[in-house]
Coordinates of C-alpha atoms in Angstrom, one line a residue:
X1 CA -55.0 27.4 42.8
X2 CA -55.0 29.4 39.6
X3 CA -52.7 32.1 41.2
X4 CA -50.2 29.4 42.1
X5 CA -50.4 27.7 38.6
X6 CA -47.2 28.2 36.7
X7 CA -48.9 27.4 33.5
X8 CA -51.9 29.8 34.0
X9 CA -50.5 32.3 31.5
X10 CA -50.9 29.9 28.6
X11 CA -54.6 29.9 28.9
X12 CA -55.0 33.3 27.3
X13 CA -53.3 32.0 24.2
X14 CA -56.3 29.7 23.4
X15 CA -59.4 30.9 21.5
X16 CA -62.4 31.2 23.7
X17 CA -60.6 30.0 26.9
X18 CA -61.5 33.1 28.8
X19 CA -65.2 33.0 28.1
X20 CA -67.9 31.5 30.3
X21 CA -68.0 28.3 28.4
X22 CA -66.6 25.3 30.4
X23 CA -64.7 22.9 28.2
X24 CA -64.2 19.4 29.6
X25 CA -63.4 17.7 26.2
X26 CA -59.7 18.6 25.7
X27 CA -59.0 14.8 25.4
X28 CA -61.3 14.6 22.4
X29 CA -60.7 17.9 20.6
X30 CA -58.4 20.5 22.0
X31 CA -59.1 24.2 21.9
X32 CA -57.3 26.0 19.1
X33 CA -54.4 28.4 20.0
X34 CA -55.1 31.9 18.7
X35 CA -51.7 31.8 16.9
X36 CA -52.7 28.5 15.2
X37 CA -55.8 30.2 13.7
X38 CA -53.6 33.0 12.5
X39 CA -51.0 30.5 11.2
X40 CA -53.5 28.6 9.1
X41 CA -55.1 31.8 7.8
X42 CA -51.7 33.1 6.8
X43 CA -50.8 29.8 5.1
X44 CA -54.0 29.9 3.0
X45 CA -53.4 33.5 1.9
X46 CA -49.6 33.6 1.5
X47 CA -48.1 30.1 1.2
X48 CA -50.8 28.3 -0.7
X49 CA -52.3 31.4 -2.2
X50 CA -49.0 33.1 -3.0
X51 CA -46.4 30.4 -3.5
X52 CA -48.7 27.8 -5.0
X53 CA -46.9 24.6 -6.1
X54 CA -43.5 26.2 -5.3
X55 CA -44.4 25.6 -1.6
X56 CA -43.6 21.9 -2.0
X57 CA -40.0 22.5 -2.8
X58 CA -39.6 25.4 -0.5
X59 CA -41.0 23.8 2.7
X60 CA -43.9 21.4 2.5
X61 CA -42.1 18.2 1.5
X62 CA -40.1 18.2 4.7
X63 CA -43.0 18.9 7.1
X64 CA -43.9 15.3 7.9
X65 CA -40.4 14.5 9.2
X66 CA -39.7 18.0 10.7
X67 CA -42.9 18.0 12.7
X68 CA -42.5 14.3 13.5
X69 CA -39.0 15.0 14.9
X70 CA -40.5 17.8 16.9
X71 CA -43.1 15.5 18.4
X72 CA -40.4 13.0 19.1
X73 CA -38.3 15.5 20.9
X74 CA -40.9 17.4 22.9
X75 CA -43.7 14.9 23.5
X76 CA -42.5 11.3 23.4
X77 CA -38.7 11.6 24.0
X78 CA -37.6 9.9 20.8
X79 CA -34.4 10.8 19.0
X80 CA -34.7 12.2 15.5
X81 CA -35.6 10.0 12.5
X82 CA -38.1 7.8 14.3
X83 CA -41.4 9.8 14.3
X84 CA -43.4 11.0 11.3
X85 CA -46.7 12.7 10.6
X86 CA -48.8 10.8 8.2
X87 CA -52.3 9.5 7.9
X88 CA -55.2 9.1 10.4
X89 CA -54.7 7.1 13.6
X90 CA -56.6 4.2 12.1
X91 CA -54.5 4.0 8.9
X92 CA -51.2 4.3 10.8
X93 CA -52.4 1.6 13.3
X94 CA -53.1 -0.7 10.3
X95 CA -49.7 0.0 8.7
X96 CA -47.7 -0.6 11.8
X97 CA -49.7 -3.6 13.1
X98 CA -49.8 -5.3 9.7
X99 CA -46.1 -4.7 9.1
X100 CA -45.2 -6.0 12.6
X101 CA -47.2 -9.3 12.3
X102 CA -45.9 -10.0 8.8
X103 CA -42.3 -9.6 10.0
X104 CA -43.0 -11.8 13.0
X105 CA -44.6 -14.6 10.9
X106 CA -41.7 -14.5 8.5
X107 CA -39.3 -14.9 11.4
X108 CA -41.3 -17.6 13.2
X109 CA -44.5 -19.0 11.5
X110 CA -45.7 -20.2 15.0
X111 CA -46.4 -16.6 16.0
X112 CA -50.0 -16.4 15.0
X113 CA -51.6 -14.4 17.8
X114 CA -52.2 -10.7 18.4
X115 CA -52.8 -9.7 22.1
X116 CA -55.3 -6.9 22.8
X117 CA -57.6 -6.0 25.6
X118 CA -61.4 -5.9 25.4
X119 CA -61.6 -2.2 26.4
X120 CA -59.1 -0.9 24.0
X121 CA -60.3 1.9 21.8
X122 CA -62.7 0.6 19.1
X123 CA -60.4 1.6 16.2
X124 CA -57.6 -0.5 17.6
X125 CA -59.9 -3.5 18.1
X126 CA -61.5 -3.2 14.7
X127 CA -58.2 -2.8 12.8
X128 CA -56.7 -5.8 14.6
X129 CA -59.7 -7.9 13.9
X130 CA -59.4 -7.1 10.2
X131 CA -55.7 -7.9 10.1
X132 CA -56.3 -11.2 11.9
X133 CA -58.8 -12.2 9.2
X134 CA -56.5 -11.0 6.4
X135 CA -53.5 -13.0 7.7
X136 CA -55.3 -16.0 9.3
X137 CA -54.3 -15.0 12.8
X138 CA -56.0 -15.3 16.2
X139 CA -56.9 -12.5 18.6
X140 CA -56.1 -13.2 22.2
X141 CA -58.3 -11.0 24.4
X142 CA -57.3 -9.7 27.8
X143 CA -60.5 -9.1 29.8
X144 CA -60.2 -5.8 31.7
X145 CA -62.3 -3.8 34.1
X146 CA -63.6 -0.7 32.3
X147 CA -62.5 1.4 35.3
X148 CA -59.0 0.2 34.9
X149 CA -56.7 -1.3 32.2
X150 CA -54.1 -3.9 31.3
X151 CA -51.9 -4.9 34.3
X152 CA -48.5 -6.5 34.0
X153 CA -49.9 -9.7 35.5
X154 CA -52.6 -9.9 32.9
X155 CA -50.2 -9.4 30.0
X156 CA -47.7 -11.9 31.4
X157 CA -50.5 -14.5 31.5
X158 CA -51.6 -13.7 27.9
X159 CA -48.3 -13.7 26.0
X160 CA -46.2 -16.7 24.9
X161 CA -44.4 -18.4 22.1
X162 CA -47.3 -17.8 19.7
X163 CA -47.6 -14.0 20.3
X164 CA -46.6 -11.9 17.3
X165 CA -47.8 -8.5 18.5
X166 CA -49.2 -6.8 21.6
X167 CA -51.3 -3.6 21.2
X168 CA -52.0 -1.5 24.3
X169 CA -53.2 2.0 25.0
X170 CA -50.9 4.0 27.3
X171 CA -53.9 5.8 28.7
X172 CA -57.2 4.0 28.5
X173 CA -59.8 6.1 26.6
X174 CA -62.6 5.3 29.0
X175 CA -61.0 5.1 32.5
X176 CA -57.8 7.1 32.0
X177 CA -55.9 4.1 33.4
X178 CA -52.2 4.8 32.9
X179 CA -50.4 1.6 31.9
X180 CA -47.0 0.7 33.1
X181 CA -45.4 1.1 29.7
X182 CA -41.8 0.1 30.5
X183 CA -42.9 -3.0 32.3
X184 CA -45.5 -4.1 29.7
X185 CA -42.9 -3.5 27.0
X186 CA -40.4 -5.7 28.9
X187 CA -43.0 -8.5 29.3
X188 CA -43.8 -8.4 25.6
X189 CA -40.1 -8.5 24.6
X190 CA -39.4 -11.3 27.0
X191 CA -42.0 -13.4 25.2
X192 CA -40.4 -12.6 21.8
X193 CA -43.3 -10.3 20.8
X194 CA -43.3 -6.8 19.3
X195 CA -45.5 -4.2 21.1
X196 CA -47.4 -1.3 19.5
X197 CA -48.4 1.5 21.8
X198 CA -51.5 3.7 21.3
X199 CA -50.5 7.1 22.6
X200 CA -53.7 9.0 21.7
X201 CA -54.7 9.9 25.2
X202 CA -51.2 10.4 26.6
X203 CA -49.4 12.5 24.0
X204 CA -49.2 16.0 25.4
X205 CA -50.7 15.1 28.8
X206 CA -48.5 12.3 30.2
X207 CA -44.7 12.0 29.8
X208 CA -43.7 9.3 27.4
X209 CA -40.1 8.0 27.1
X210 CA -40.3 6.0 23.9
X211 CA -36.6 5.4 23.5
X212 CA -35.8 4.8 27.1
X213 CA -38.7 2.4 27.6
X214 CA -37.7 0.4 24.5
X215 CA -40.8 1.0 22.4
X216 CA -41.0 -0.9 19.1
X217 CA -43.9 1.0 17.5
X218 CA -46.4 3.7 18.5
X219 CA -49.2 5.7 17.1
X220 CA -50.8 8.9 18.5
X221 CA -53.3 11.4 17.3
X222 CA -52.7 15.2 17.3
X223 CA -56.2 16.7 17.7
X224 CA -56.5 16.1 21.5
X225 CA -53.8 17.6 23.7
X226 CA -51.7 18.7 20.7
X227 CA -54.6 20.9 19.4
X228 CA -54.1 20.1 15.8
X229 CA -57.7 20.5 14.9
X230 CA -60.5 18.2 13.8
X231 CA -59.1 15.4 11.6
X232 CA -55.4 16.5 12.0
X233 CA -53.1 13.7 11.0
X234 CA -51.6 11.2 13.4
X235 CA -48.0 10.5 14.1
X236 CA -46.2 7.2 14.0
X237 CA -43.0 6.1 15.9
X238 CA -40.9 3.2 14.5
X239 CA -37.7 2.4 16.4
X240 CA -34.8 3.1 14.1
X241 CA -33.4 -0.5 14.0
X242 CA -36.9 -1.8 13.0
X243 CA -37.4 0.6 10.1
X244 CA -35.7 -1.5 7.4
X245 CA -36.8 -4.8 8.9
X246 CA -40.6 -4.3 8.5
X247 CA -42.4 -3.6 5.3
X248 CA -45.3 -1.2 5.4
X249 CA -48.4 -2.6 3.5
X250 CA -49.7 0.5 1.9
X251 CA -47.0 1.3 -0.7
X252 CA -47.2 4.8 -2.1
X253 CA -45.0 7.2 -3.9
X254 CA -44.2 9.3 -0.9
X255 CA -42.4 6.4 0.7
X256 CA -40.0 5.7 -2.2
X257 CA -36.3 6.6 -2.5
X258 CA -37.0 9.1 -5.3
X259 CA -40.6 10.0 -5.4
X260 CA -40.3 12.2 -8.5
X261 CA -38.5 9.5 -10.5
X262 CA -41.9 7.9 -11.0
X263 CA -40.2 4.6 -11.6
X264 CA -41.8 1.3 -12.5
X265 CA -41.0 -0.4 -9.2
X266 CA -41.6 0.5 -5.6
X267 CA -38.3 1.1 -3.9
X268 CA -38.9 2.1 -0.2
X269 CA -36.7 4.7 1.3
X270 CA -34.6 3.1 4.1
X271 CA -35.7 5.5 6.9
X272 CA -38.9 6.6 8.7
X273 CA -40.3 8.1 5.5
X274 CA -41.0 4.6 4.1
X275 CA -44.1 4.6 6.3
X276 CA -45.6 7.5 4.3
X277 CA -47.9 6.5 1.5
X278 CA -49.7 9.4 -0.3
X279 CA -49.5 13.1 -0.3
X280 CA -49.0 14.6 3.1
X281 CA -52.0 16.6 4.6
X282 CA -50.1 19.8 4.9
X283 CA -52.9 22.1 6.1
X284 CA -53.9 19.6 8.8
X285 CA -50.5 19.5 10.4
X286 CA -49.8 23.3 10.7
X287 CA -52.0 24.1 13.8
X288 CA -50.2 21.6 16.1
X289 CA -46.9 23.4 15.7
X290 CA -48.2 26.2 17.9
X291 CA -49.0 23.9 20.8
X292 CA -45.7 22.0 20.2
X293 CA -44.0 25.4 20.8
X294 CA -45.8 25.8 24.1
X295 CA -44.9 22.2 25.2
X296 CA -41.2 22.8 24.3
X297 CA -41.3 26.0 26.4
X298 CA -43.1 24.6 29.4
X299 CA -41.8 21.0 29.4
X300 CA -43.8 17.8 29.8
X301 CA -43.0 17.4 33.5
X302 CA -44.8 20.8 34.2
X303 CA -47.7 19.7 32.1
X304 CA -48.0 16.4 33.9
X305 CA -47.8 18.2 37.3
X306 CA -50.7 20.5 36.3
X307 CA -52.7 17.6 34.8
X308 CA -52.4 15.6 38.1
X309 CA -53.4 18.7 40.1
X310 CA -56.5 19.2 37.9
X311 CA -57.6 15.6 38.1
X312 CA -57.0 15.5 41.8
X313 CA -59.2 18.6 42.2
X314 CA -61.9 17.1 40.1
X315 CA -62.0 14.0 42.2
X316 CA -62.1 16.0 45.4
X317 CA -65.0 18.0 44.2
X318 CA -66.8 14.9 42.9
X319 CA -66.3 13.3 46.3
X320 CA -67.8 16.3 48.1
X321 CA -70.6 17.2 45.6
X322 CA -71.4 14.2 43.5
X323 CA -70.8 11.1 45.6
X324 CA -73.7 11.9 47.9
X325 CA -75.9 11.8 44.7
X326 CA -74.7 8.3 43.9
X327 CA -71.8 9.1 41.6
X328 CA -68.8 6.8 41.6
X329 CA -65.3 7.3 40.3
X330 CA -64.7 5.1 37.2
X331 CA -61.0 6.1 36.9
X332 CA -58.0 5.1 39.1
X333 CA -57.9 7.0 42.4
X334 CA -54.1 6.9 42.4
X335 CA -52.7 9.7 40.2
X336 CA -49.7 7.4 39.4
X337 CA -52.2 5.1 37.6
X338 CA -54.3 7.9 36.0
X339 CA -53.8 9.9 32.8
X340 CA -55.3 13.4 32.1
X341 CA -59.0 12.7 32.3
X342 CA -61.5 11.5 34.9
X343 CA -64.7 9.5 34.4
X344 CA -67.6 9.9 36.8
X345 CA -70.2 7.2 36.7
X346 CA -74.0 7.4 37.3
X347 CA -77.0 5.9 35.4
X348 CA -78.2 9.4 34.7
X349 CA -75.0 10.8 33.1
X350 CA -76.2 10.5 29.5
X351 CA -79.0 12.9 30.2
X352 CA -76.9 15.1 32.4
X353 CA -74.3 15.4 29.6
X354 CA -77.0 16.5 27.1
X355 CA -78.3 19.1 29.5
X356 CA -74.8 20.4 30.3
X357 CA -74.1 21.0 26.6
X358 CA -77.2 23.2 26.5
X359 CA -75.6 25.3 29.3
X360 CA -72.2 25.6 27.5
X361 CA -70.6 23.1 29.9
X362 CA -69.0 20.5 27.5
X363 CA -68.0 17.1 28.9
X364 CA -68.5 13.9 26.9
X365 CA -70.3 10.6 27.6
X366 CA -69.0 7.1 27.5
X367 CA -71.0 4.0 28.4
X368 CA -71.7 2.6 30.9
X369 CA -73.0 5.8 32.5
X370 CA -69.7 7.7 32.3
X371 CA -69.4 11.5 32.2
X372 CA -65.8 12.0 31.0
X373 CA -63.9 15.2 32.0
X374 CA -60.9 15.8 29.8
X375 CA -58.6 18.5 31.3
X376 CA -56.0 20.0 29.1
X377 CA -53.2 21.4 31.3
X378 CA -52.4 24.3 29.0
X379 CA -55.9 25.7 28.5
X380 CA -57.9 24.6 31.6
X381 CA -58.1 26.6 34.8
X382 CA -59.1 25.4 38.2
X383 CA -61.9 28.0 38.3
X384 CA -63.3 26.6 35.1
X385 CA -63.2 23.1 36.6
X386 CA -64.9 24.3 39.8
X387 CA -67.6 26.0 37.8
X388 CA -68.2 23.0 35.5
X389 CA -68.6 20.5 38.3
X390 CA -70.9 22.9 40.2
X391 CA -73.1 22.9 37.1
X392 CA -72.8 19.1 37.0
X393 CA -74.0 18.8 40.6
X394 CA -77.0 21.1 40.0
X395 CA -78.0 19.4 36.7
X396 CA -77.8 15.9 38.3
X397 CA -79.9 17.0 41.2
X398 CA -82.5 18.3 38.8
X399 CA -82.6 15.1 36.7
X400 CA -82.9 13.0 39.9
X401 CA -85.7 15.1 41.3
X402 CA -87.6 14.9 38.0
X403 CA -87.2 11.1 37.9
X404 CA -88.5 10.9 41.4
X405 CA -91.5 13.2 40.6
X406 CA -90.2 15.9 42.9
X407 CA -89.4 18.6 40.4

């Protein structure tokens, strides 16, 4: 399978990818490209160290929009001027969600509900709960199976004339359920609602067509499949015709028409830059450019094909090796409904995960009993996956034997 893999040659570009360590956490923190390490080191020595404050005028001021447009073009299929690099995912979610509900209430005071599912990522749920309390709104919860996600039928039942905003993850963080983004977007729009997509677990793993699918708003992180590094800033997408119609709530000098005029009043720039607030985190956005170059070269369809092949292989091995030990699949079996990771469920998986880490096999754990395997298509090999699941089988057998007093 590795010999037939058209993306196999990218693996050697990642630090540590050809060691014995098995990395199953590419959907939490991607491996750094070797060139990204070199890029950041060079920036520290030459750009920051050599150019000092001149760097702002020479290049840095434009990076949030330049890299944003690059993500738009290569990762989410959005035309220029709609995507920007800014703050953390949490802050950008707050900005866009708050701006959306304020605009909706101004248009129609009856729109007092935010629709979100019970298994959406904690940050999304916490941010929306805070906004609801700030603005006197209601949260309308969609109850979902933790091994699946929001279906069109569920959303159609939840939205109505009181819906201001719908917030959905394109790929569910726990199960990897791949939402039907164009259909859910259509349902929200038919109800008169705006929709905000969380692309954190899909950007760089699953093709996204933000413009074609009619997205209003989206946020995604860059430290997973885009390999931006721990804490690298998130990106925001705002459809061009909405940019002047919604007012972002964290007004800062980077979002003004003339940031160096230092004027007495806040005058927002009329384009995507109005969603910036404070000074851009320049160092944090450099590393991802190296992965963006690989995505531009390989193309998202090829990454998706490899991702599906990896998750299919993981499920096949789990069926053969782990199902006899009581492990069940907590992700969709159909690859058309599954993103780039797989969750395998068993009551012993918390202990199994801890022991695997001691063996340099690195998955992560999510309740209830889920060992989550994140497979980055650029840096993960089929041999690595085979070796890691073999170690998982051996470790689970040992744990079960010990619990039965047979060790």
